[in-house]
DNA sequence: GCGGTTCCGTGATATATGTCACACGGGCAA
DNA sequence: TTGCCCGTGTGACATATATCACGGAACCGC
């Protein structure tokens, strides 16, 4: 049985200075979430910032009528930039965060995020790198929605998914893919079937096997 | 004739502490750009961060084959978050920044952006607020591309545009709108005509008058 | 005014995507 | 076994957007 601080130490060693790791251990709140669990819902207030130790989280943007668009995934040692800024105007969140698989993370209160920036150079670096990555992700998302056709988007979606779970068999329904890509189930079914005919993958119930 | 430091002082008074304003005056490089001028092109390296004093800048994302998508606008006291992170890996820019009108700005070298964060609390606030705003903008952009039809997007486009220039007459061609919205000229012409028939605006060459 | 250029309007048509309707099959529970 | 959901496959059709083709209008330099 691994205890929390061991996990934290292992994750951060090499990235952060020892004093910072100690602070994180002291202040941070360790948590494990199961696949499908919600970390953030739109309307909730964000008072602490999650850092992903292992597993992965998907960040989605829901609209008013039940659609959602996938913004980006978070995985090892990433964090959610949106929640970083102490949101001085105290707006509620506009996004949803859902665990893609069993995920371990540690929560840092926003005040600390702020405070550490000046105390620990590696933390400052971390915060900025996180922002940068999220920007790049969002730009990539805009790119693909604005310029690509659905079949191409579906392909990159499948690629990212397999990368993030490190496997070739996805446990997922067409319906769910459709929601994440803000389209309809039938369309995804058809495109997947096409990819199967081409030999790119094999389909079965609740399962997509990439070849 | 107003000199640079007067402009800077006027813009920042109230937002920044005097010592910081003095630093900005000492370090920052003041510049004026005319409408249509490029500030950043994809492929160029960003070594300093612009803060807009007056006027406005649009930030676009070009793709490989000549399309572009509008990411967001910058105006008074905004800054471009993308360029803020000293980009330690030194990647070239992936975006384009173009002046929408005659614009005054001041460039801060990236090292200073970093350094000031710990020296001046209001600067830290400014940097984070900037990130936050850009995130919100990008999410709004994704929202509208993913969920809205073109006619609705066109409407919000026109609204933002009139807001940003503080006027009801837009000097712009259908072609340009089309490029910013990543669609084709004919489509925009048709939709605009529709809006004219409905009495929402009046069209003439190079000009759109909102009613 | 004239010729060229840029912008705009608009029909016809193509394509991509969204929607509806329904059938099939597998699993699962009673 | 029976019946029922859920996920899937697929045809038919609706709609939105893209593309092509053209003509005409406004403007610009001479």
Tab-separated table of C-alpha atoms (C1' of nucleotides) in Angstrom:
chain	number	residue	atom	x	y	z
A	1	UNK	CA	0.000	0.000	0.000
A	2	UNK	CA	1.449	3.280	-1.119
A	3	UNK	CA	0.672	6.236	1.035
A	4	UNK	CA	-0.159	9.694	-0.248
A	5	UNK	CA	3.096	11.426	0.349
A	6	UNK	CA	5.039	8.706	-1.364
A	7	UNK	CA	2.908	9.118	-4.447
A	8	UNK	CA	3.363	12.846	-4.352
A	9	UNK	CA	7.076	12.601	-3.872
A	10	UNK	CA	7.480	10.211	-6.744
A	11	UNK	CA	5.411	12.369	-9.040
A	12	UNK	CA	7.159	15.617	-8.324
A	13	UNK	CA	10.733	14.621	-7.746
A	14	UNK	CA	12.849	16.171	-10.443
A	15	UNK	CA	10.283	18.818	-11.282
A	16	UNK	CA	10.028	20.669	-7.989
A	17	UNK	CA	12.510	21.579	-5.310
A	18	UNK	CA	12.316	19.558	-2.088
A	19	UNK	CA	10.961	22.420	-0.023
A	20	UNK	CA	8.090	22.818	-2.433
A	21	UNK	CA	7.325	19.129	-2.432
A	22	UNK	CA	7.178	19.272	1.307
A	23	UNK	CA	4.767	22.189	1.153
A	24	UNK	CA	2.605	20.329	-1.289
A	25	UNK	CA	2.527	17.345	0.998
A	26	UNK	CA	1.641	19.517	3.932
A	27	UNK	CA	-1.019	21.652	2.269
A	28	UNK	CA	-2.368	19.689	-0.636
A	29	UNK	CA	-5.377	17.468	-0.309
A	30	UNK	CA	-4.915	14.094	-1.876
A	31	UNK	CA	-7.842	12.446	-3.568
A	32	UNK	CA	-8.714	9.539	-5.777
A	33	UNK	CA	-11.628	9.578	-8.154
A	34	UNK	CA	-13.165	6.754	-10.124
A	35	UNK	CA	-13.882	6.680	-13.806
A	36	UNK	CA	-16.841	8.811	-14.710
A	37	UNK	CA	-16.791	10.870	-11.542
A	38	UNK	CA	-17.316	14.613	-11.820
A	39	UNK	CA	-14.669	16.905	-10.390
A	40	UNK	CA	-16.201	20.157	-11.479
A	41	UNK	CA	-19.659	20.997	-12.671
A	42	UNK	CA	-20.694	24.218	-14.274
A	43	UNK	CA	-22.018	26.523	-11.643
A	44	UNK	CA	-19.777	25.275	-8.887
A	45	UNK	CA	-17.165	27.549	-7.405
A	46	UNK	CA	-13.545	26.637	-7.677
A	47	UNK	CA	-11.574	27.127	-4.526
A	48	UNK	CA	-8.668	24.834	-5.223
A	49	UNK	CA	-6.602	23.697	-8.119
A	50	UNK	CA	-6.158	20.046	-9.017
A	51	UNK	CA	-2.855	18.603	-10.120
A	52	UNK	CA	-3.134	15.226	-11.782
A	53	UNK	CA	-0.722	12.639	-10.408
A	54	UNK	CA	-1.902	9.733	-12.499
A	55	UNK	CA	-4.875	8.924	-14.674
A	56	UNK	CA	-6.625	11.483	-16.835
A	57	UNK	CA	-9.381	14.035	-16.753
A	58	UNK	CA	-11.390	15.469	-19.562
A	59	UNK	CA	-12.508	19.061	-19.584
A	60	UNK	CA	-15.712	19.829	-21.420
A	61	UNK	CA	-17.741	22.876	-22.201
A	62	UNK	CA	-21.493	22.371	-22.028
A	63	UNK	CA	-23.919	24.690	-23.756
A	64	UNK	CA	-27.379	25.668	-22.675
A	65	UNK	CA	-29.274	22.787	-24.269
A	66	UNK	CA	-27.312	19.709	-23.317
A	67	UNK	CA	-24.571	19.684	-25.919
A	68	UNK	CA	-20.987	19.630	-24.844
A	69	UNK	CA	-17.701	20.249	-26.578
A	70	UNK	CA	-14.451	18.695	-25.529
A	71	UNK	CA	-11.896	21.338	-24.653
A	72	UNK	CA	-8.916	19.203	-23.696
A	73	UNK	CA	-7.592	16.347	-21.634
A	74	UNK	CA	-5.397	16.581	-18.581
A	75	UNK	CA	-3.010	13.869	-17.594
A	76	UNK	CA	0.215	13.272	-15.689
A	77	UNK	CA	1.433	16.373	-13.865
A	78	UNK	CA	-0.935	18.596	-15.729
A	79	UNK	CA	-3.219	20.994	-14.083
A	80	UNK	CA	-6.328	22.891	-15.013
A	81	UNK	CA	-5.342	26.398	-15.959
A	82	UNK	CA	-8.884	27.647	-15.885
A	83	UNK	CA	-9.085	27.094	-12.190
A	84	UNK	CA	-5.731	28.644	-11.417
A	85	UNK	CA	-6.575	32.252	-11.354
A	86	UNK	CA	-8.181	32.855	-8.011
A	87	UNK	CA	-11.080	34.293	-10.003
A	88	UNK	CA	-11.283	37.501	-8.007
A	89	UNK	CA	-14.725	38.240	-9.333
A	90	UNK	CA	-15.661	34.835	-8.028
A	91	UNK	CA	-17.512	33.674	-11.064
A	92	UNK	CA	-18.724	30.105	-10.996
A	93	UNK	CA	-17.102	27.617	-13.285
A	94	UNK	CA	-18.233	27.360	-16.880
A	95	UNK	CA	-16.798	23.965	-17.485
A	96	UNK	CA	-17.130	20.335	-16.545
A	97	UNK	CA	-14.303	18.060	-15.475
A	98	UNK	CA	-14.807	14.306	-15.576
A	99	UNK	CA	-12.400	11.499	-14.743
A	100	UNK	CA	-11.642	9.369	-17.780
A	101	UNK	CA	-10.300	6.571	-15.618
A	102	UNK	CA	-9.297	6.034	-12.038
A	103	UNK	CA	-7.327	9.164	-11.289
A	104	UNK	CA	-5.204	10.404	-8.424
A	105	UNK	CA	-4.844	14.052	-7.819
A	106	UNK	CA	-3.884	16.588	-5.278
A	107	UNK	CA	-5.734	19.815	-4.626
A	108	UNK	CA	-3.947	23.049	-3.863
A	109	UNK	CA	-5.936	25.987	-2.508
A	110	UNK	CA	-5.845	28.926	-4.885
A	111	UNK	CA	-4.210	31.251	-2.368
A	112	UNK	CA	-1.264	28.904	-2.190
A	113	UNK	CA	-0.939	28.699	-5.932
A	114	UNK	CA	-0.549	32.415	-5.835
A	115	UNK	CA	1.746	32.579	-2.860
A	116	UNK	CA	4.143	29.903	-4.096
A	117	UNK	CA	4.707	31.637	-7.382
A	118	UNK	CA	7.089	34.049	-5.754
A	119	UNK	CA	8.536	31.588	-3.281
A	120	UNK	CA	9.383	28.721	-5.592
A	121	UNK	CA	10.824	29.331	-9.054
A	122	UNK	CA	9.938	25.851	-10.240
A	123	UNK	CA	6.344	26.459	-9.223
A	124	UNK	CA	6.195	29.629	-11.229
A	125	UNK	CA	7.547	27.716	-14.174
A	126	UNK	CA	4.976	25.023	-13.632
A	127	UNK	CA	2.103	27.476	-13.552
A	128	UNK	CA	3.179	29.197	-16.727
A	129	UNK	CA	3.877	25.995	-18.541
A	130	UNK	CA	0.412	24.853	-17.610
A	131	UNK	CA	-1.142	27.974	-19.045
A	132	UNK	CA	0.885	27.598	-22.174
A	133	UNK	CA	-0.160	23.995	-22.671
A	134	UNK	CA	-3.813	24.762	-22.191
A	135	UNK	CA	-3.593	27.553	-24.697
A	136	UNK	CA	-2.018	25.266	-27.227
A	137	UNK	CA	-4.699	22.671	-26.575
A	138	UNK	CA	-7.496	25.153	-27.018
A	139	UNK	CA	-5.987	26.491	-30.206
A	140	UNK	CA	-5.717	22.954	-31.530
A	141	UNK	CA	-9.358	22.416	-30.645
A	142	UNK	CA	-10.443	25.571	-32.432
A	143	UNK	CA	-8.334	24.574	-35.391
A	144	UNK	CA	-9.959	21.245	-35.750
A	145	UNK	CA	-13.526	22.435	-35.276
A	146	UNK	CA	-13.064	25.345	-37.637
A	147	UNK	CA	-11.123	23.718	-40.428
A	148	UNK	CA	-11.508	19.967	-40.389
A	149	UNK	CA	-14.278	17.727	-41.529
A	150	UNK	CA	-15.827	15.302	-39.134
A	151	UNK	CA	-14.049	12.222	-40.443
A	152	UNK	CA	-10.683	13.797	-39.852
A	153	UNK	CA	-11.700	15.041	-36.436
A	154	UNK	CA	-12.911	11.582	-35.524
A	155	UNK	CA	-9.555	10.123	-36.457
A	156	UNK	CA	-7.593	12.538	-34.305
A	157	UNK	CA	-10.108	11.992	-31.534
A	158	UNK	CA	-9.461	8.258	-31.610
A	159	UNK	CA	-5.729	8.786	-31.703
A	160	UNK	CA	-5.711	11.056	-28.689
A	161	UNK	CA	-7.937	8.691	-26.838
A	162	UNK	CA	-5.719	5.699	-27.409
A	163	UNK	CA	-2.678	7.717	-26.469
A	164	UNK	CA	-4.204	8.899	-23.254
A	165	UNK	CA	-5.309	5.446	-22.133
A	166	UNK	CA	-2.244	3.703	-23.487
A	167	UNK	CA	-4.272	1.001	-25.112
A	168	UNK	CA	-5.807	0.004	-28.432
A	169	UNK	CA	-9.237	-0.982	-27.208
A	170	UNK	CA	-11.572	1.832	-26.283
A	171	UNK	CA	-14.512	1.138	-24.009
A	172	UNK	CA	-16.858	3.750	-25.276
A	173	UNK	CA	-20.204	4.159	-26.966
A	174	UNK	CA	-20.886	5.981	-30.215
A	175	UNK	CA	-23.285	8.178	-28.337
A	176	UNK	CA	-20.551	9.433	-26.048
A	177	UNK	CA	-18.153	10.201	-28.858
A	178	UNK	CA	-20.923	12.091	-30.565
A	179	UNK	CA	-21.506	14.207	-27.489
A	180	UNK	CA	-17.865	15.063	-27.089
A	181	UNK	CA	-17.655	16.082	-30.701
A	182	UNK	CA	-20.913	17.988	-30.583
A	183	UNK	CA	-22.613	15.970	-33.285
A	184	UNK	CA	-25.141	13.141	-33.430
A	185	UNK	CA	-24.833	9.458	-32.808
A	186	UNK	CA	-25.851	8.336	-36.292
A	187	UNK	CA	-23.143	10.395	-37.899
A	188	UNK	CA	-20.470	8.877	-35.700
A	189	UNK	CA	-21.819	5.378	-36.278
A	190	UNK	CA	-21.590	5.857	-40.025
A	191	UNK	CA	-18.095	7.293	-39.928
A	192	UNK	CA	-16.900	4.530	-37.644
A	193	UNK	CA	-18.411	1.925	-39.941
A	194	UNK	CA	-16.522	3.517	-42.791
A	195	UNK	CA	-13.273	3.292	-40.847
A	196	UNK	CA	-14.031	-0.341	-40.109
A	197	UNK	CA	-14.573	-1.115	-43.776
A	198	UNK	CA	-11.225	0.496	-44.527
A	199	UNK	CA	-9.652	-1.775	-41.943
A	200	UNK	CA	-8.638	0.942	-39.534
A	201	UNK	CA	-10.538	-0.547	-36.618
A	202	UNK	CA	-12.972	-3.193	-35.481
A	203	UNK	CA	-16.329	-2.445	-33.897
A	204	UNK	CA	-18.367	-4.224	-31.346
A	205	UNK	CA	-20.813	-3.269	-28.673
A	206	UNK	CA	-19.323	-0.692	-26.299
A	207	UNK	CA	-15.944	-1.293	-27.788
A	208	UNK	CA	-13.685	0.024	-30.508
A	209	UNK	CA	-10.512	-1.811	-31.307
A	210	UNK	CA	-7.884	0.118	-33.224
A	211	UNK	CA	-5.791	-1.933	-35.629
B	1	UNK	CA	1.544	66.741	-28.563
B	2	UNK	CA	1.382	64.048	-25.955
B	3	UNK	CA	4.596	62.258	-25.263
B	4	UNK	CA	4.940	58.604	-24.561
B	5	UNK	CA	5.257	58.631	-20.846
B	6	UNK	CA	2.196	60.814	-20.453
B	7	UNK	CA	0.210	58.305	-22.438
B	8	UNK	CA	1.531	55.471	-20.378
B	9	UNK	CA	0.878	57.246	-17.128
B	10	UNK	CA	-2.659	58.056	-18.089
B	11	UNK	CA	-3.371	54.503	-19.150
B	12	UNK	CA	-1.999	52.816	-16.081
B	13	UNK	CA	-2.813	55.187	-13.290
B	14	UNK	CA	-5.202	53.510	-10.951
B	15	UNK	CA	-4.296	50.019	-12.127
B	16	UNK	CA	-0.616	49.884	-11.245
B	17	UNK	CA	1.447	51.262	-8.416
B	18	UNK	CA	3.630	54.273	-9.237
B	19	UNK	CA	6.894	52.364	-8.969
B	20	UNK	CA	5.648	49.903	-11.560
B	21	UNK	CA	4.498	52.622	-13.895
B	22	UNK	CA	7.927	54.142	-13.657
B	23	UNK	CA	9.507	50.812	-14.514
B	24	UNK	CA	7.211	50.431	-17.477
B	25	UNK	CA	8.179	53.854	-18.689
B	26	UNK	CA	11.826	53.072	-18.273
B	27	UNK	CA	11.846	49.604	-19.813
B	28	UNK	CA	8.885	49.412	-22.142
B	29	UNK	CA	9.160	50.282	-25.769
B	30	UNK	CA	6.368	52.510	-26.973
B	31	UNK	CA	5.026	51.994	-30.449
B	32	UNK	CA	2.192	53.072	-32.697
B	33	UNK	CA	0.871	50.874	-35.459
B	34	UNK	CA	-1.517	51.732	-38.236
B	35	UNK	CA	-4.645	49.866	-39.204
B	36	UNK	CA	-3.859	46.633	-40.954
B	37	UNK	CA	-0.287	46.411	-39.750
B	38	UNK	CA	0.989	43.047	-38.582
B	39	UNK	CA	2.397	42.777	-35.083
B	40	UNK	CA	3.041	39.083	-35.090
B	41	UNK	CA	3.195	36.600	-37.911
B	42	UNK	CA	3.243	32.859	-37.527
B	43	UNK	CA	6.799	31.682	-37.468
B	44	UNK	CA	8.207	34.751	-35.821
B	45	UNK	CA	9.681	34.539	-32.358
B	46	UNK	CA	8.140	36.479	-29.557
B	47	UNK	CA	10.597	38.224	-27.313
B	48	UNK	CA	8.374	40.857	-25.817
B	49	UNK	CA	4.811	41.250	-24.706
B	50	UNK	CA	2.536	43.983	-26.006
B	51	UNK	CA	0.131	45.883	-23.790
B	52	UNK	CA	-2.521	47.778	-25.677
B	53	UNK	CA	-2.904	51.397	-24.566
B	54	UNK	CA	-5.527	52.378	-27.085
B	55	UNK	CA	-6.959	50.960	-30.263
B	56	UNK	CA	-7.476	47.265	-30.855
B	57	UNK	CA	-5.727	44.207	-32.156
B	58	UNK	CA	-7.172	41.030	-33.519
B	59	UNK	CA	-5.558	37.680	-32.931
B	60	UNK	CA	-6.065	35.053	-35.595
B	61	UNK	CA	-5.109	31.464	-36.100
B	62	UNK	CA	-4.152	30.583	-39.670
B	63	UNK	CA	-4.197	27.019	-40.938
B	64	UNK	CA	-1.958	25.406	-43.506
B	65	UNK	CA	-3.936	26.357	-46.605
B	66	UNK	CA	-4.739	30.012	-46.164
B	67	UNK	CA	-7.786	29.896	-43.926
B	68	UNK	CA	-7.799	31.731	-40.655
B	69	UNK	CA	-9.980	31.660	-37.595
B	70	UNK	CA	-10.486	34.589	-35.296
B	71	UNK	CA	-9.399	33.774	-31.765
B	72	UNK	CA	-10.130	37.042	-29.991
B	73	UNK	CA	-9.697	40.794	-29.921
B	74	UNK	CA	-7.463	42.786	-27.628
B	75	UNK	CA	-8.222	46.322	-26.634
B	76	UNK	CA	-7.603	48.846	-23.861
B	77	UNK	CA	-5.159	47.583	-21.252
B	78	UNK	CA	-5.378	44.065	-22.531
B	79	UNK	CA	-2.406	42.015	-23.366
B	80	UNK	CA	-1.718	38.925	-25.351
B	81	UNK	CA	-1.518	35.984	-23.008
B	82	UNK	CA	-0.070	33.706	-25.592
B	83	UNK	CA	3.078	35.764	-25.734
B	84	UNK	CA	3.433	36.049	-21.983
B	85	UNK	CA	5.055	32.817	-21.151
B	86	UNK	CA	8.664	33.295	-22.049
B	87	UNK	CA	8.190	30.169	-24.143
B	88	UNK	CA	11.188	28.390	-22.709
B	89	UNK	CA	11.208	25.905	-25.533
B	90	UNK	CA	11.402	28.905	-27.819
B	91	UNK	CA	8.752	27.817	-30.205
B	92	UNK	CA	7.835	30.275	-32.906
B	93	UNK	CA	4.437	31.867	-32.727
B	94	UNK	CA	1.437	30.037	-34.122
B	95	UNK	CA	-0.753	33.064	-34.417
B	96	UNK	CA	-1.173	36.313	-36.257
B	97	UNK	CA	-1.796	39.690	-34.650
B	98	UNK	CA	-3.132	42.526	-36.785
B	99	UNK	CA	-4.066	46.067	-35.816
B	100	UNK	CA	-7.768	46.724	-36.318
B	101	UNK	CA	-7.237	50.459	-36.215
B	102	UNK	CA	-4.507	52.879	-35.283
B	103	UNK	CA	-3.209	51.396	-32.073
B	104	UNK	CA	-0.778	52.447	-29.398
B	105	UNK	CA	1.036	49.879	-27.395
B	106	UNK	CA	3.992	49.307	-25.215
B	107	UNK	CA	6.260	46.291	-25.386
B	108	UNK	CA	7.665	44.665	-22.284
B	109	UNK	CA	10.495	42.154	-22.630
B	110	UNK	CA	9.444	38.723	-21.445
B	111	UNK	CA	12.112	38.555	-18.750
B	112	UNK	CA	10.611	41.628	-17.144
B	113	UNK	CA	7.124	40.225	-17.264
B	114	UNK	CA	8.475	37.388	-15.244
B	115	UNK	CA	10.563	39.437	-12.884
B	116	UNK	CA	7.833	41.940	-12.051
B	117	UNK	CA	5.403	39.247	-11.049
B	118	UNK	CA	7.091	38.897	-7.710
B	119	UNK	CA	8.012	42.550	-7.325
B	120	UNK	CA	4.657	44.150	-8.025
B	121	UNK	CA	1.418	42.642	-6.768
B	122	UNK	CA	-0.684	44.616	-9.221
B	123	UNK	CA	1.410	43.259	-12.052
B	124	UNK	CA	0.821	39.710	-10.942
B	125	UNK	CA	-2.871	40.445	-10.818
B	126	UNK	CA	-2.712	41.939	-14.272
B	127	UNK	CA	-0.976	38.913	-15.722
B	128	UNK	CA	-3.473	36.515	-14.242
B	129	UNK	CA	-6.442	38.565	-15.225
B	130	UNK	CA	-5.117	38.613	-18.736
B	131	UNK	CA	-4.846	34.856	-18.832
B	132	UNK	CA	-8.301	34.522	-17.444
B	133	UNK	CA	-9.788	36.844	-20.025
B	134	UNK	CA	-8.115	35.086	-22.894
B	135	UNK	CA	-9.391	31.769	-21.657
B	136	UNK	CA	-12.894	33.073	-21.473
B	137	UNK	CA	-12.568	34.481	-24.965
B	138	UNK	CA	-11.309	31.230	-26.378
B	139	UNK	CA	-14.054	29.264	-24.699
B	140	UNK	CA	-16.602	31.637	-26.154
B	141	UNK	CA	-15.043	31.133	-29.559
B	142	UNK	CA	-15.181	27.364	-29.262
B	143	UNK	CA	-18.755	27.630	-28.076
B	144	UNK	CA	-19.868	29.582	-31.038
B	145	UNK	CA	-18.040	27.511	-33.627
B	146	UNK	CA	-19.202	24.250	-32.109
B	147	UNK	CA	-22.824	25.062	-31.347
B	148	UNK	CA	-24.063	28.004	-33.341
B	149	UNK	CA	-25.181	28.332	-36.905
B	150	UNK	CA	-23.489	30.817	-39.146
B	151	UNK	CA	-26.250	33.405	-39.031
B	152	UNK	CA	-26.070	33.601	-35.276
B	153	UNK	CA	-22.290	33.721	-35.339
B	154	UNK	CA	-22.409	36.516	-37.848
B	155	UNK	CA	-24.677	38.495	-35.569
B	156	UNK	CA	-22.398	38.186	-32.576
B	157	UNK	CA	-19.458	38.963	-34.817
B	158	UNK	CA	-21.068	42.216	-35.870
B	159	UNK	CA	-21.956	43.069	-32.302
B	160	UNK	CA	-18.428	42.570	-31.030
B	161	UNK	CA	-17.063	44.538	-33.901
B	162	UNK	CA	-19.267	47.538	-33.260
B	163	UNK	CA	-18.482	47.364	-29.564
B	164	UNK	CA	-14.775	47.307	-30.145
B	165	UNK	CA	-14.771	50.251	-32.550
B	166	UNK	CA	-17.436	52.174	-30.660
B	167	UNK	CA	-19.376	52.949	-33.795
B	168	UNK	CA	-22.285	51.696	-35.888
B	169	UNK	CA	-20.637	51.835	-39.287
B	170	UNK	CA	-18.158	49.111	-40.064
B	171	UNK	CA	-15.600	49.648	-42.784
B	172	UNK	CA	-15.126	46.081	-43.866
B	173	UNK	CA	-15.567	43.799	-46.831
B	174	UNK	CA	-17.598	40.608	-46.932
B	175	UNK	CA	-14.470	38.804	-47.984
B	176	UNK	CA	-12.701	39.761	-44.782
B	177	UNK	CA	-15.578	38.737	-42.559
B	178	UNK	CA	-15.659	35.429	-44.362
B	179	UNK	CA	-11.996	34.849	-43.697
B	180	UNK	CA	-12.300	35.630	-40.021
B	181	UNK	CA	-15.194	33.258	-39.706
B	182	UNK	CA	-13.513	30.572	-41.760
B	183	UNK	CA	-16.194	30.394	-44.404
B	184	UNK	CA	-16.682	31.752	-47.917
B	185	UNK	CA	-17.553	35.190	-49.200
B	186	UNK	CA	-20.792	34.182	-50.909
B	187	UNK	CA	-22.201	32.736	-47.733
B	188	UNK	CA	-21.515	35.916	-45.811
B	189	UNK	CA	-22.971	38.058	-48.602
B	190	UNK	CA	-26.167	36.066	-48.527
B	191	UNK	CA	-26.513	36.189	-44.773
B	192	UNK	CA	-25.824	39.910	-44.705
B	193	UNK	CA	-28.425	40.459	-47.398
B	194	UNK	CA	-30.876	38.573	-45.274
B	195	UNK	CA	-30.100	40.777	-42.300
B	196	UNK	CA	-30.576	43.819	-44.492
B	197	UNK	CA	-33.994	42.616	-45.641
B	198	UNK	CA	-34.968	42.159	-42.027
B	199	UNK	CA	-33.934	45.742	-41.364
B	200	UNK	CA	-31.075	44.964	-39.039
B	201	UNK	CA	-28.498	46.794	-41.135
B	202	UNK	CA	-27.799	48.614	-44.350
B	203	UNK	CA	-25.195	47.506	-46.875
B	204	UNK	CA	-23.014	49.403	-49.246
B	205	UNK	CA	-19.610	48.917	-50.741
B	206	UNK	CA	-16.971	48.373	-48.064
B	207	UNK	CA	-19.438	49.413	-45.447
B	208	UNK	CA	-22.005	47.930	-43.111
B	209	UNK	CA	-24.239	50.209	-41.155
B	210	UNK	CA	-25.946	48.706	-38.131
B	211	UNK	CA	-29.406	50.049	-37.377
C	1	DG	C1'	-15.316	59.163	-70.090
C	2	DC	C1'	-12.761	54.611	-70.326
C	3	DG	C1'	-10.732	50.370	-68.859
C	4	DG	C1'	-9.506	47.769	-65.223
C	5	DT	C1'	-10.100	46.201	-60.643
C	6	DT	C1'	-12.341	45.157	-56.564
C	7	DC	C1'	-16.542	44.222	-54.319
C	8	DC	C1'	-21.153	42.506	-54.213
C	9	DG	C1'	-25.653	39.769	-55.545
C	10	DT	C1'	-27.506	35.637	-56.879
C	11	DG	C1'	-28.897	31.245	-59.268
C	12	DA	C1'	-27.581	26.439	-59.711
C	13	DT	C1'	-25.598	22.690	-57.891
C	14	DA	C1'	-22.653	19.714	-54.798
C	15	DT	C1'	-21.494	18.025	-50.368
C	16	DA	C1'	-21.551	17.422	-45.493
C	17	DT	C1'	-24.028	17.002	-41.667
C	18	DG	C1'	-28.400	16.617	-38.973
C	19	DT	C1'	-32.772	14.292	-38.255
C	20	DC	C1'	-36.312	10.772	-38.388
C	21	DA	C1'	-37.796	6.209	-38.494
C	22	DC	C1'	-37.206	1.787	-37.809
C	23	DA	C1'	-35.063	-2.878	-37.566
C	24	DC	C1'	-31.763	-5.984	-35.487
C	25	DG	C1'	-29.279	-8.288	-31.899
C	26	DG	C1'	-27.211	-9.019	-27.416
C	27	DG	C1'	-27.514	-9.091	-22.734
C	28	DC	C1'	-30.012	-9.295	-18.666
C	29	DA	C1'	-33.711	-9.844	-15.371
C	30	DA	C1'	-37.969	-11.801	-14.092
D	1	DT	C1'	-38.100	-18.627	-22.223
D	2	DT	C1'	-39.907	-14.186	-22.658
D	3	DG	C1'	-39.691	-9.542	-22.779
D	4	DC	C1'	-37.244	-5.392	-22.578
D	5	DC	C1'	-33.495	-1.999	-22.913
D	6	DC	C1'	-29.652	-0.355	-24.908
D	7	DG	C1'	-26.404	0.143	-28.373
D	8	DT	C1'	-25.903	-0.174	-33.149
D	9	DG	C1'	-26.770	-0.170	-38.561
D	10	DT	C1'	-28.944	2.000	-42.172
D	11	DG	C1'	-32.225	4.096	-45.557
D	12	DA	C1'	-34.645	8.316	-46.634
D	13	DC	C1'	-34.912	12.821	-46.247
D	14	DA	C1'	-34.057	17.830	-44.472
D	15	DT	C1'	-30.981	21.480	-43.948
D	16	DA	C1'	-26.783	24.100	-43.789
D	17	DT	C1'	-22.903	25.314	-45.902
D	18	DA	C1'	-19.500	25.240	-49.864
D	19	DT	C1'	-18.498	25.849	-54.570
D	20	DC	C1'	-19.031	27.349	-59.308
D	21	DA	C1'	-20.306	30.613	-62.552
D	22	DC	C1'	-21.558	34.784	-63.851
D	23	DG	C1'	-23.208	39.636	-64.232
D	24	DG	C1'	-23.447	44.034	-62.556
D	25	DA	C1'	-22.105	48.042	-59.586
D	26	DA	C1'	-18.889	51.071	-57.487
D	27	DC	C1'	-14.471	53.020	-57.484
D	28	DC	C1'	-9.806	54.440	-59.216
D	29	DG	C1'	-6.295	56.043	-62.156
D	30	DC	C1'	-5.636	57.968	-66.444
